[in-house]
Amino acid sequence: MLTAAITKRITAGIASSVLFAIFPNISALATPTTLIAQNIAQNYPLLAVGSTGSSVSQLQATLQLLGFYSGEVNGNYTVATQDAVAQFQAAAGISADGITGSSTWAKLLPAPGDVASISASPAPNSSEPVAEQVSEGPPGPPILRPDIEGPAVAQLQRELTTLGYYQGEIDGKYGESTQAAVKSFQSDSKLMVDAIVGPSTWDALTQALEKK
């Protein structure tokens, strides 16, 4: 099974994307592993209800990708955001106080070599297409659909660019050009052409990248 390797790759990509989005002045020559380890505790802000800004948006987007937050990514640390943080903290085995401090950032954005798969349980009545059904077992990579935004989409765009399917901007937005690239890749890979990036598509991407 490639799921664990895919989850590690996607989570590492999310960590790097979020880090550079919040700290654009960090040298591109430094490695993401070193940067994350050195900067999370001292540079990520302490967030709680009432906080606003891009850091809150990144927090919400990451929690959304992990399945803990279903609200709007609007940069406002609402009670709903606090509840999502508390649920993530409980799943990660740390104090579930709903306040995002250094220990929570470290669990959300672990160094690539220390990635731990933490995700919310799927909704009991979720209905995924059969081709992308998530099997029982350890949490897998995020399932992406058109109109979703966030670091995982940017990671998808980078991989599709490497494989020659996507020539657009790496903007983290699952728009029409990204959708077309995914469909083209799925067609070439003999997968269900539905533009939904689930385990089967992530597996195929991993195998294709290994052949590059």
JSON list of C-alpha atoms in Angstrom, two decimals:
[
{"chain": "A", "resi": 1, "resn": "MET", "atom": "CA", "xyz": [0.00, 0.00, 0.00]},
{"chain": "A", "resi": 2, "resn": "LEU", "atom": "CA", "xyz": [1.25, 3.44, -0.96]},
{"chain": "A", "resi": 3, "resn": "THR", "atom": "CA", "xyz": [-1.17, 5.35, 1.28]},
{"chain": "A", "resi": 4, "resn": "ALA", "atom": "CA", "xyz": [1.29, 6.01, 4.12]},
{"chain": "A", "resi": 5, "resn": "ALA", "atom": "CA", "xyz": [3.96, 7.30, 1.74]},
{"chain": "A", "resi": 6, "resn": "ILE", "atom": "CA", "xyz": [1.44, 9.52, -0.05]},
{"chain": "A", "resi": 7, "resn": "THR", "atom": "CA", "xyz": [0.13, 10.96, 3.21]},
{"chain": "A", "resi": 8, "resn": "LYS", "atom": "CA", "xyz": [3.69, 11.73, 4.31]},
{"chain": "A", "resi": 9, "resn": "ARG", "atom": "CA", "xyz": [4.45, 13.44, 0.98]},
{"chain": "A", "resi": 10, "resn": "ILE", "atom": "CA", "xyz": [1.24, 15.49, 0.97]},
{"chain": "A", "resi": 11, "resn": "THR", "atom": "CA", "xyz": [1.53, 16.50, 4.63]},
{"chain": "A", "resi": 12, "resn": "ALA", "atom": "CA", "xyz": [5.16, 17.52, 4.12]},
{"chain": "A", "resi": 13, "resn": "GLY", "atom": "CA", "xyz": [4.09, 19.57, 1.10]},
{"chain": "A", "resi": 14, "resn": "ILE", "atom": "CA", "xyz": [1.33, 21.24, 3.11]},
{"chain": "A", "resi": 15, "resn": "ALA", "atom": "CA", "xyz": [3.77, 22.05, 5.90]},
{"chain": "A", "resi": 16, "resn": "SER", "atom": "CA", "xyz": [6.22, 23.67, 3.49]},
{"chain": "A", "resi": 17, "resn": "SER", "atom": "CA", "xyz": [3.48, 25.58, 1.64]},
{"chain": "A", "resi": 18, "resn": "VAL", "atom": "CA", "xyz": [1.93, 26.98, 4.80]},
{"chain": "A", "resi": 19, "resn": "LEU", "atom": "CA", "xyz": [5.33, 27.89, 6.25]},
{"chain": "A", "resi": 20, "resn": "PHE", "atom": "CA", "xyz": [6.42, 29.86, 3.19]},
{"chain": "A", "resi": 21, "resn": "ALA", "atom": "CA", "xyz": [2.99, 31.48, 2.85]},
{"chain": "A", "resi": 22, "resn": "ILE", "atom": "CA", "xyz": [3.25, 32.89, 6.37]},
{"chain": "A", "resi": 23, "resn": "PHE", "atom": "CA", "xyz": [7.01, 33.62, 6.25]},
{"chain": "A", "resi": 24, "resn": "PRO", "atom": "CA", "xyz": [7.68, 34.76, 2.63]},
{"chain": "A", "resi": 25, "resn": "ASN", "atom": "CA", "xyz": [11.07, 36.25, 3.53]},
{"chain": "A", "resi": 26, "resn": "ILE", "atom": "CA", "xyz": [12.58, 32.95, 4.61]},
{"chain": "A", "resi": 27, "resn": "SER", "atom": "CA", "xyz": [15.54, 32.02, 2.43]},
{"chain": "A", "resi": 28, "resn": "ALA", "atom": "CA", "xyz": [14.63, 29.59, -0.34]},
{"chain": "A", "resi": 29, "resn": "LEU", "atom": "CA", "xyz": [18.02, 27.93, 0.20]},
{"chain": "A", "resi": 30, "resn": "ALA", "atom": "CA", "xyz": [17.08, 26.60, 3.62]},
{"chain": "A", "resi": 31, "resn": "THR", "atom": "CA", "xyz": [15.47, 23.17, 3.87]},
{"chain": "A", "resi": 32, "resn": "PRO", "atom": "CA", "xyz": [11.79, 22.90, 4.92]},
{"chain": "A", "resi": 33, "resn": "THR", "atom": "CA", "xyz": [12.68, 20.36, 7.61]},
{"chain": "A", "resi": 34, "resn": "THR", "atom": "CA", "xyz": [15.11, 22.74, 9.30]},
{"chain": "A", "resi": 35, "resn": "LEU", "atom": "CA", "xyz": [12.86, 25.75, 8.87]},
{"chain": "A", "resi": 36, "resn": "ILE", "atom": "CA", "xyz": [9.80, 24.10, 10.35]},
{"chain": "A", "resi": 37, "resn": "ALA", "atom": "CA", "xyz": [11.71, 22.71, 13.30]},
{"chain": "A", "resi": 38, "resn": "GLN", "atom": "CA", "xyz": [13.37, 26.08, 14.03]},
{"chain": "A", "resi": 39, "resn": "ASN", "atom": "CA", "xyz": [10.47, 28.44, 13.36]},
{"chain": "A", "resi": 40, "resn": "ILE", "atom": "CA", "xyz": [7.23, 26.90, 14.61]},
{"chain": "A", "resi": 41, "resn": "ALA", "atom": "CA", "xyz": [7.74, 27.54, 18.33]},
{"chain": "A", "resi": 42, "resn": "GLN", "atom": "CA", "xyz": [9.25, 31.02, 18.00]},
{"chain": "A", "resi": 43, "resn": "ASN", "atom": "CA", "xyz": [7.47, 32.47, 14.96]},
{"chain": "A", "resi": 44, "resn": "TYR", "atom": "CA", "xyz": [3.96, 31.09, 14.81]},
{"chain": "A", "resi": 45, "resn": "PRO", "atom": "CA", "xyz": [1.58, 33.39, 16.67]},
{"chain": "A", "resi": 46, "resn": "LEU", "atom": "CA", "xyz": [-0.52, 32.35, 19.62]},
{"chain": "A", "resi": 47, "resn": "LEU", "atom": "CA", "xyz": [-4.09, 32.25, 18.30]},
{"chain": "A", "resi": 48, "resn": "ALA", "atom": "CA", "xyz": [-7.38, 32.18, 20.19]},
{"chain": "A", "resi": 49, "resn": "VAL", "atom": "CA", "xyz": [-10.96, 33.34, 19.78]},
{"chain": "A", "resi": 50, "resn": "GLY", "atom": "CA", "xyz": [-10.84, 36.92, 18.51]},
{"chain": "A", "resi": 51, "resn": "SER", "atom": "CA", "xyz": [-7.58, 36.54, 16.56]},
{"chain": "A", "resi": 52, "resn": "THR", "atom": "CA", "xyz": [-7.65, 37.53, 12.89]},
{"chain": "A", "resi": 53, "resn": "GLY", "atom": "CA", "xyz": [-5.34, 37.52, 9.89]},
{"chain": "A", "resi": 54, "resn": "SER", "atom": "CA", "xyz": [-3.52, 35.26, 7.44]},
{"chain": "A", "resi": 55, "resn": "SER", "atom": "CA", "xyz": [-2.22, 32.93, 10.16]},
{"chain": "A", "resi": 56, "resn": "VAL", "atom": "CA", "xyz": [-5.80, 32.16, 11.17]},
{"chain": "A", "resi": 57, "resn": "SER", "atom": "CA", "xyz": [-6.68, 31.50, 7.52]},
{"chain": "A", "resi": 58, "resn": "GLN", "atom": "CA", "xyz": [-3.75, 29.07, 7.21]},
{"chain": "A", "resi": 59, "resn": "LEU", "atom": "CA", "xyz": [-4.84, 27.37, 10.42]},
{"chain": "A", "resi": 60, "resn": "GLN", "atom": "CA", "xyz": [-8.42, 27.01, 9.17]},
{"chain": "A", "resi": 61, "resn": "ALA", "atom": "CA", "xyz": [-7.28, 25.73, 5.75]},
{"chain": "A", "resi": 62, "resn": "THR", "atom": "CA", "xyz": [-5.02, 23.10, 7.31]},
{"chain": "A", "resi": 63, "resn": "LEU", "atom": "CA", "xyz": [-7.72, 21.96, 9.74]},
{"chain": "A", "resi": 64, "resn": "GLN", "atom": "CA", "xyz": [-10.17, 21.81, 6.84]},
{"chain": "A", "resi": 65, "resn": "LEU", "atom": "CA", "xyz": [-7.80, 19.60, 4.83]},
{"chain": "A", "resi": 66, "resn": "LEU", "atom": "CA", "xyz": [-7.44, 17.30, 7.82]},
{"chain": "A", "resi": 67, "resn": "GLY", "atom": "CA", "xyz": [-11.22, 17.05, 8.22]},
{"chain": "A", "resi": 68, "resn": "PHE", "atom": "CA", "xyz": [-11.62, 18.93, 11.50]},
{"chain": "A", "resi": 69, "resn": "TYR", "atom": "CA", "xyz": [-13.04, 22.21, 10.19]},
{"chain": "A", "resi": 70, "resn": "SER", "atom": "CA", "xyz": [-15.94, 22.64, 7.78]},
{"chain": "A", "resi": 71, "resn": "GLY", "atom": "CA", "xyz": [-16.52, 26.38, 8.07]},
{"chain": "A", "resi": 72, "resn": "GLU", "atom": "CA", "xyz": [-15.37, 29.28, 5.91]},
{"chain": "A", "resi": 73, "resn": "VAL", "atom": "CA", "xyz": [-11.65, 30.04, 5.64]},
{"chain": "A", "resi": 74, "resn": "ASN", "atom": "CA", "xyz": [-12.00, 33.72, 6.49]},
{"chain": "A", "resi": 75, "resn": "GLY", "atom": "CA", "xyz": [-9.14, 34.58, 8.85]},
{"chain": "A", "resi": 76, "resn": "ASN", "atom": "CA", "xyz": [-11.43, 35.01, 11.86]},
{"chain": "A", "resi": 77, "resn": "TYR", "atom": "CA", "xyz": [-10.77, 32.77, 14.88]},
{"chain": "A", "resi": 78, "resn": "THR", "atom": "CA", "xyz": [-14.39, 32.03, 15.71]},
{"chain": "A", "resi": 79, "resn": "VAL", "atom": "CA", "xyz": [-15.88, 29.61, 18.23]},
{"chain": "A", "resi": 80, "resn": "ALA", "atom": "CA", "xyz": [-16.21, 27.11, 15.36]},
{"chain": "A", "resi": 81, "resn": "THR", "atom": "CA", "xyz": [-12.47, 27.44, 14.72]},
{"chain": "A", "resi": 82, "resn": "GLN", "atom": "CA", "xyz": [-11.78, 26.98, 18.43]},
{"chain": "A", "resi": 83, "resn": "ASP", "atom": "CA", "xyz": [-13.90, 23.81, 18.46]},
{"chain": "A", "resi": 84, "resn": "ALA", "atom": "CA", "xyz": [-12.04, 22.46, 15.41]},
{"chain": "A", "resi": 85, "resn": "VAL", "atom": "CA", "xyz": [-8.69, 23.16, 17.08]},
{"chain": "A", "resi": 86, "resn": "ALA", "atom": "CA", "xyz": [-9.84, 21.40, 20.26]},
{"chain": "A", "resi": 87, "resn": "GLN", "atom": "CA", "xyz": [-10.93, 18.34, 18.25]},
{"chain": "A", "resi": 88, "resn": "PHE", "atom": "CA", "xyz": [-7.56, 18.26, 16.49]},
{"chain": "A", "resi": 89, "resn": "GLN", "atom": "CA", "xyz": [-5.70, 18.64, 19.78]},
{"chain": "A", "resi": 90, "resn": "ALA", "atom": "CA", "xyz": [-7.65, 15.74, 21.29]},
{"chain": "A", "resi": 91, "resn": "ALA", "atom": "CA", "xyz": [-6.84, 13.57, 18.27]},
{"chain": "A", "resi": 92, "resn": "ALA", "atom": "CA", "xyz": [-3.18, 14.59, 18.49]},
{"chain": "A", "resi": 93, "resn": "GLY", "atom": "CA", "xyz": [-2.98, 13.75, 22.18]},
{"chain": "A", "resi": 94, "resn": "ILE", "atom": "CA", "xyz": [-2.30, 17.26, 23.49]},
{"chain": "A", "resi": 95, "resn": "SER", "atom": "CA", "xyz": [-4.26, 19.56, 25.77]},
{"chain": "A", "resi": 96, "resn": "ALA", "atom": "CA", "xyz": [-7.60, 20.28, 24.06]},
{"chain": "A", "resi": 97, "resn": "ASP", "atom": "CA", "xyz": [-8.02, 23.92, 25.09]},
{"chain": "A", "resi": 98, "resn": "GLY", "atom": "CA", "xyz": [-8.88, 25.31, 21.64]},
{"chain": "A", "resi": 99, "resn": "ILE", "atom": "CA", "xyz": [-5.91, 27.71, 21.77]},
{"chain": "A", "resi": 100, "resn": "THR", "atom": "CA", "xyz": [-3.33, 27.39, 19.00]},
{"chain": "A", "resi": 101, "resn": "GLY", "atom": "CA", "xyz": [0.14, 27.68, 20.51]},
{"chain": "A", "resi": 102, "resn": "SER", "atom": "CA", "xyz": [3.53, 26.25, 19.65]},
{"chain": "A", "resi": 103, "resn": "SER", "atom": "CA", "xyz": [2.65, 22.66, 20.58]},
{"chain": "A", "resi": 104, "resn": "THR", "atom": "CA", "xyz": [-0.44, 22.72, 18.36]},
{"chain": "A", "resi": 105, "resn": "TRP", "atom": "CA", "xyz": [1.49, 24.27, 15.44]},
{"chain": "A", "resi": 106, "resn": "ALA", "atom": "CA", "xyz": [4.13, 21.56, 15.85]},
{"chain": "A", "resi": 107, "resn": "LYS", "atom": "CA", "xyz": [1.45, 18.85, 15.50]},
{"chain": "A", "resi": 108, "resn": "LEU", "atom": "CA", "xyz": [-0.27, 20.61, 12.59]},
{"chain": "A", "resi": 109, "resn": "LEU", "atom": "CA", "xyz": [2.97, 21.26, 10.69]},
{"chain": "A", "resi": 110, "resn": "PRO", "atom": "CA", "xyz": [5.47, 18.57, 11.71]},
{"chain": "A", "resi": 111, "resn": "ALA", "atom": "CA", "xyz": [8.90, 18.38, 10.16]},
{"chain": "A", "resi": 112, "resn": "PRO", "atom": "CA", "xyz": [8.68, 16.19, 7.02]},
{"chain": "A", "resi": 113, "resn": "GLY", "atom": "CA", "xyz": [10.67, 13.41, 8.65]},
{"chain": "A", "resi": 114, "resn": "ASP", "atom": "CA", "xyz": [8.31, 13.35, 11.62]},
{"chain": "A", "resi": 115, "resn": "VAL", "atom": "CA", "xyz": [4.95, 13.46, 9.86]},
{"chain": "A", "resi": 116, "resn": "ALA", "atom": "CA", "xyz": [2.15, 11.90, 11.86]},
{"chain": "A", "resi": 117, "resn": "SER", "atom": "CA", "xyz": [-1.18, 11.15, 10.17]},
{"chain": "A", "resi": 118, "resn": "ILE", "atom": "CA", "xyz": [-3.89, 12.88, 12.19]},
{"chain": "A", "resi": 119, "resn": "SER", "atom": "CA", "xyz": [-7.32, 13.32, 10.67]},
{"chain": "A", "resi": 120, "resn": "ALA", "atom": "CA", "xyz": [-10.93, 13.45, 11.72]},
{"chain": "A", "resi": 121, "resn": "SER", "atom": "CA", "xyz": [-13.16, 10.43, 11.35]},
{"chain": "A", "resi": 122, "resn": "PRO", "atom": "CA", "xyz": [-15.21, 10.48, 8.14]},
{"chain": "A", "resi": 123, "resn": "ALA", "atom": "CA", "xyz": [-18.87, 11.39, 8.36]},
{"chain": "A", "resi": 124, "resn": "PRO", "atom": "CA", "xyz": [-21.00, 8.25, 8.82]},
{"chain": "A", "resi": 125, "resn": "ASN", "atom": "CA", "xyz": [-23.12, 9.00, 5.75]},
{"chain": "A", "resi": 126, "resn": "SER", "atom": "CA", "xyz": [-20.34, 10.22, 3.44]},
{"chain": "A", "resi": 127, "resn": "SER", "atom": "CA", "xyz": [-20.79, 9.10, -0.16]},
{"chain": "A", "resi": 128, "resn": "GLU", "atom": "CA", "xyz": [-17.55, 8.92, -2.13]},
{"chain": "A", "resi": 129, "resn": "PRO", "atom": "CA", "xyz": [-17.44, 7.46, -5.65]},
{"chain": "A", "resi": 130, "resn": "VAL", "atom": "CA", "xyz": [-16.49, 3.80, -5.52]},
{"chain": "A", "resi": 131, "resn": "ALA", "atom": "CA", "xyz": [-13.24, 4.42, -7.39]},
{"chain": "A", "resi": 132, "resn": "GLU", "atom": "CA", "xyz": [-12.05, 6.72, -4.60]},
{"chain": "A", "resi": 133, "resn": "GLN", "atom": "CA", "xyz": [-13.58, 4.97, -1.57]},
{"chain": "A", "resi": 134, "resn": "VAL", "atom": "CA", "xyz": [-11.37, 5.26, 1.49]},
{"chain": "A", "resi": 135, "resn": "SER", "atom": "CA", "xyz": [-10.77, 1.81, 2.90]},
{"chain": "A", "resi": 136, "resn": "GLU", "atom": "CA", "xyz": [-10.55, 1.03, 6.58]},
{"chain": "A", "resi": 137, "resn": "GLY", "atom": "CA", "xyz": [-7.14, 1.55, 8.11]},
{"chain": "A", "resi": 138, "resn": "PRO", "atom": "CA", "xyz": [-4.80, 4.48, 8.86]},
{"chain": "A", "resi": 139, "resn": "PRO", "atom": "CA", "xyz": [-5.95, 7.94, 7.70]},
{"chain": "A", "resi": 140, "resn": "GLY", "atom": "CA", "xyz": [-4.92, 8.61, 4.12]},
{"chain": "A", "resi": 141, "resn": "PRO", "atom": "CA", "xyz": [-4.16, 11.71, 2.05]},
{"chain": "A", "resi": 142, "resn": "PRO", "atom": "CA", "xyz": [-6.82, 14.41, 1.66]},
{"chain": "A", "resi": 143, "resn": "ILE", "atom": "CA", "xyz": [-9.55, 13.92, -0.94]},
{"chain": "A", "resi": 144, "resn": "LEU", "atom": "CA", "xyz": [-9.64, 16.92, -3.26]},
{"chain": "A", "resi": 145, "resn": "ARG", "atom": "CA", "xyz": [-12.55, 18.10, -5.40]},
{"chain": "A", "resi": 146, "resn": "PRO", "atom": "CA", "xyz": [-13.12, 21.10, -7.71]},
{"chain": "A", "resi": 147, "resn": "ASP", "atom": "CA", "xyz": [-13.48, 24.47, -5.92]},
{"chain": "A", "resi": 148, "resn": "ILE", "atom": "CA", "xyz": [-11.43, 23.34, -2.92]},
{"chain": "A", "resi": 149, "resn": "GLU", "atom": "CA", "xyz": [-8.55, 25.63, -1.98]},
{"chain": "A", "resi": 150, "resn": "GLY", "atom": "CA", "xyz": [-5.46, 25.14, 0.17]},
{"chain": "A", "resi": 151, "resn": "PRO", "atom": "CA", "xyz": [-1.89, 23.84, 0.43]},
{"chain": "A", "resi": 152, "resn": "ALA", "atom": "CA", "xyz": [-2.85, 20.29, -0.61]},
{"chain": "A", "resi": 153, "resn": "VAL", "atom": "CA", "xyz": [-4.20, 21.62, -3.92]},
{"chain": "A", "resi": 154, "resn": "ALA", "atom": "CA", "xyz": [-0.93, 23.51, -4.46]},
{"chain": "A", "resi": 155, "resn": "GLN", "atom": "CA", "xyz": [0.94, 20.24, -3.84]},
{"chain": "A", "resi": 156, "resn": "LEU", "atom": "CA", "xyz": [-1.30, 18.52, -6.39]},
{"chain": "A", "resi": 157, "resn": "GLN", "atom": "CA", "xyz": [-0.61, 21.28, -8.92]},
{"chain": "A", "resi": 158, "resn": "ARG", "atom": "CA", "xyz": [3.15, 20.96, -8.42]},
{"chain": "A", "resi": 159, "resn": "GLU", "atom": "CA", "xyz": [3.02, 17.21, -9.02]},
{"chain": "A", "resi": 160, "resn": "LEU", "atom": "CA", "xyz": [0.83, 17.58, -12.11]},
{"chain": "A", "resi": 161, "resn": "THR", "atom": "CA", "xyz": [3.26, 20.23, -13.39]},
{"chain": "A", "resi": 162, "resn": "THR", "atom": "CA", "xyz": [6.18, 17.85, -12.90]},
{"chain": "A", "resi": 163, "resn": "LEU", "atom": "CA", "xyz": [4.30, 15.22, -14.91]},
{"chain": "A", "resi": 164, "resn": "GLY", "atom": "CA", "xyz": [3.44, 17.71, -17.68]},
{"chain": "A", "resi": 165, "resn": "TYR", "atom": "CA", "xyz": [-0.31, 17.83, -17.15]},
{"chain": "A", "resi": 166, "resn": "TYR", "atom": "CA", "xyz": [-0.61, 21.30, -15.62]},
{"chain": "A", "resi": 167, "resn": "GLN", "atom": "CA", "xyz": [0.89, 24.53, -16.91]},
{"chain": "A", "resi": 168, "resn": "GLY", "atom": "CA", "xyz": [-1.00, 27.06, -14.78]},
{"chain": "A", "resi": 169, "resn": "GLU", "atom": "CA", "xyz": [-0.16, 29.02, -11.67]},
{"chain": "A", "resi": 170, "resn": "ILE", "atom": "CA", "xyz": [0.56, 27.16, -8.43]},
{"chain": "A", "resi": 171, "resn": "ASP", "atom": "CA", "xyz": [-2.13, 29.02, -6.51]},
{"chain": "A", "resi": 172, "resn": "GLY", "atom": "CA", "xyz": [-3.75, 26.30, -4.38]},
{"chain": "A", "resi": 173, "resn": "LYS", "atom": "CA", "xyz": [-7.12, 26.77, -6.10]},
{"chain": "A", "resi": 174, "resn": "TYR", "atom": "CA", "xyz": [-8.84, 23.78, -7.65]},
{"chain": "A", "resi": 175, "resn": "GLY", "atom": "CA", "xyz": [-10.19, 25.64, -10.67]},
{"chain": "A", "resi": 176, "resn": "GLU", "atom": "CA", "xyz": [-10.98, 24.62, -14.24]},
{"chain": "A", "resi": 177, "resn": "SER", "atom": "CA", "xyz": [-7.36, 24.28, -15.38]},
{"chain": "A", "resi": 178, "resn": "THR", "atom": "CA", "xyz": [-6.47, 22.05, -12.42]},
{"chain": "A", "resi": 179, "resn": "GLN", "atom": "CA", "xyz": [-9.63, 20.03, -12.99]},
{"chain": "A", "resi": 180, "resn": "ALA", "atom": "CA", "xyz": [-8.74, 19.55, -16.67]},
{"chain": "A", "resi": 181, "resn": "ALA", "atom": "CA", "xyz": [-5.22, 18.43, -15.72]},
{"chain": "A", "resi": 182, "resn": "VAL", "atom": "CA", "xyz": [-6.54, 15.91, -13.18]},
{"chain": "A", "resi": 183, "resn": "LYS", "atom": "CA", "xyz": [-9.04, 14.50, -15.68]},
{"chain": "A", "resi": 184, "resn": "SER", "atom": "CA", "xyz": [-6.33, 14.13, -18.31]},
{"chain": "A", "resi": 185, "resn": "PHE", "atom": "CA", "xyz": [-4.07, 12.34, -15.84]},
{"chain": "A", "resi": 186, "resn": "GLN", "atom": "CA", "xyz": [-6.90, 10.07, -14.69]},
{"chain": "A", "resi": 187, "resn": "SER", "atom": "CA", "xyz": [-7.76, 9.20, -18.29]},
{"chain": "A", "resi": 188, "resn": "ASP", "atom": "CA", "xyz": [-4.14, 8.32, -19.10]},
{"chain": "A", "resi": 189, "resn": "SER", "atom": "CA", "xyz": [-3.91, 6.29, -15.89]},
{"chain": "A", "resi": 190, "resn": "LYS", "atom": "CA", "xyz": [-7.10, 4.30, -16.70]},
{"chain": "A", "resi": 191, "resn": "LEU", "atom": "CA", "xyz": [-8.89, 5.69, -13.63]},
{"chain": "A", "resi": 192, "resn": "MET", "atom": "CA", "xyz": [-12.44, 6.97, -13.22]},
{"chain": "A", "resi": 193, "resn": "VAL", "atom": "CA", "xyz": [-12.38, 10.42, -14.84]},
{"chain": "A", "resi": 194, "resn": "ASP", "atom": "CA", "xyz": [-14.25, 12.41, -12.21]},
{"chain": "A", "resi": 195, "resn": "ALA", "atom": "CA", "xyz": [-11.71, 15.11, -11.18]},
{"chain": "A", "resi": 196, "resn": "ILE", "atom": "CA", "xyz": [-11.85, 13.78, -7.60]},
{"chain": "A", "resi": 197, "resn": "VAL", "atom": "CA", "xyz": [-8.36, 13.21, -6.25]},
{"chain": "A", "resi": 198, "resn": "GLY", "atom": "CA", "xyz": [-8.66, 10.36, -3.77]},
{"chain": "A", "resi": 199, "resn": "PRO", "atom": "CA", "xyz": [-6.46, 7.37, -2.87]},
{"chain": "A", "resi": 200, "resn": "SER", "atom": "CA", "xyz": [-6.50, 5.84, -6.37]},
{"chain": "A", "resi": 201, "resn": "THR", "atom": "CA", "xyz": [-5.39, 9.05, -8.03]},
{"chain": "A", "resi": 202, "resn": "TRP", "atom": "CA", "xyz": [-2.77, 9.79, -5.35]},
{"chain": "A", "resi": 203, "resn": "ASP", "atom": "CA", "xyz": [-1.42, 6.23, -5.82]},
{"chain": "A", "resi": 204, "resn": "ALA", "atom": "CA", "xyz": [-1.19, 6.74, -9.58]},
{"chain": "A", "resi": 205, "resn": "LEU", "atom": "CA", "xyz": [0.54, 10.11, -9.09]},
{"chain": "A", "resi": 206, "resn": "THR", "atom": "CA", "xyz": [3.08, 8.52, -6.78]},
{"chain": "A", "resi": 207, "resn": "GLN", "atom": "CA", "xyz": [3.84, 5.75, -9.24]},
{"chain": "A", "resi": 208, "resn": "ALA", "atom": "CA", "xyz": [4.14, 8.23, -12.14]},
{"chain": "A", "resi": 209, "resn": "LEU", "atom": "CA", "xyz": [6.48, 10.50, -10.16]},
{"chain": "A", "resi": 210, "resn": "GLU", "atom": "CA", "xyz": [8.68, 7.54, -9.23]},
{"chain": "A", "resi": 211, "resn": "LYS", "atom": "CA", "xyz": [9.18, 6.85, -12.94]},
{"chain": "A", "resi": 212, "resn": "LYS", "atom": "CA", "xyz": [10.32, 10.42, -13.70]}
]
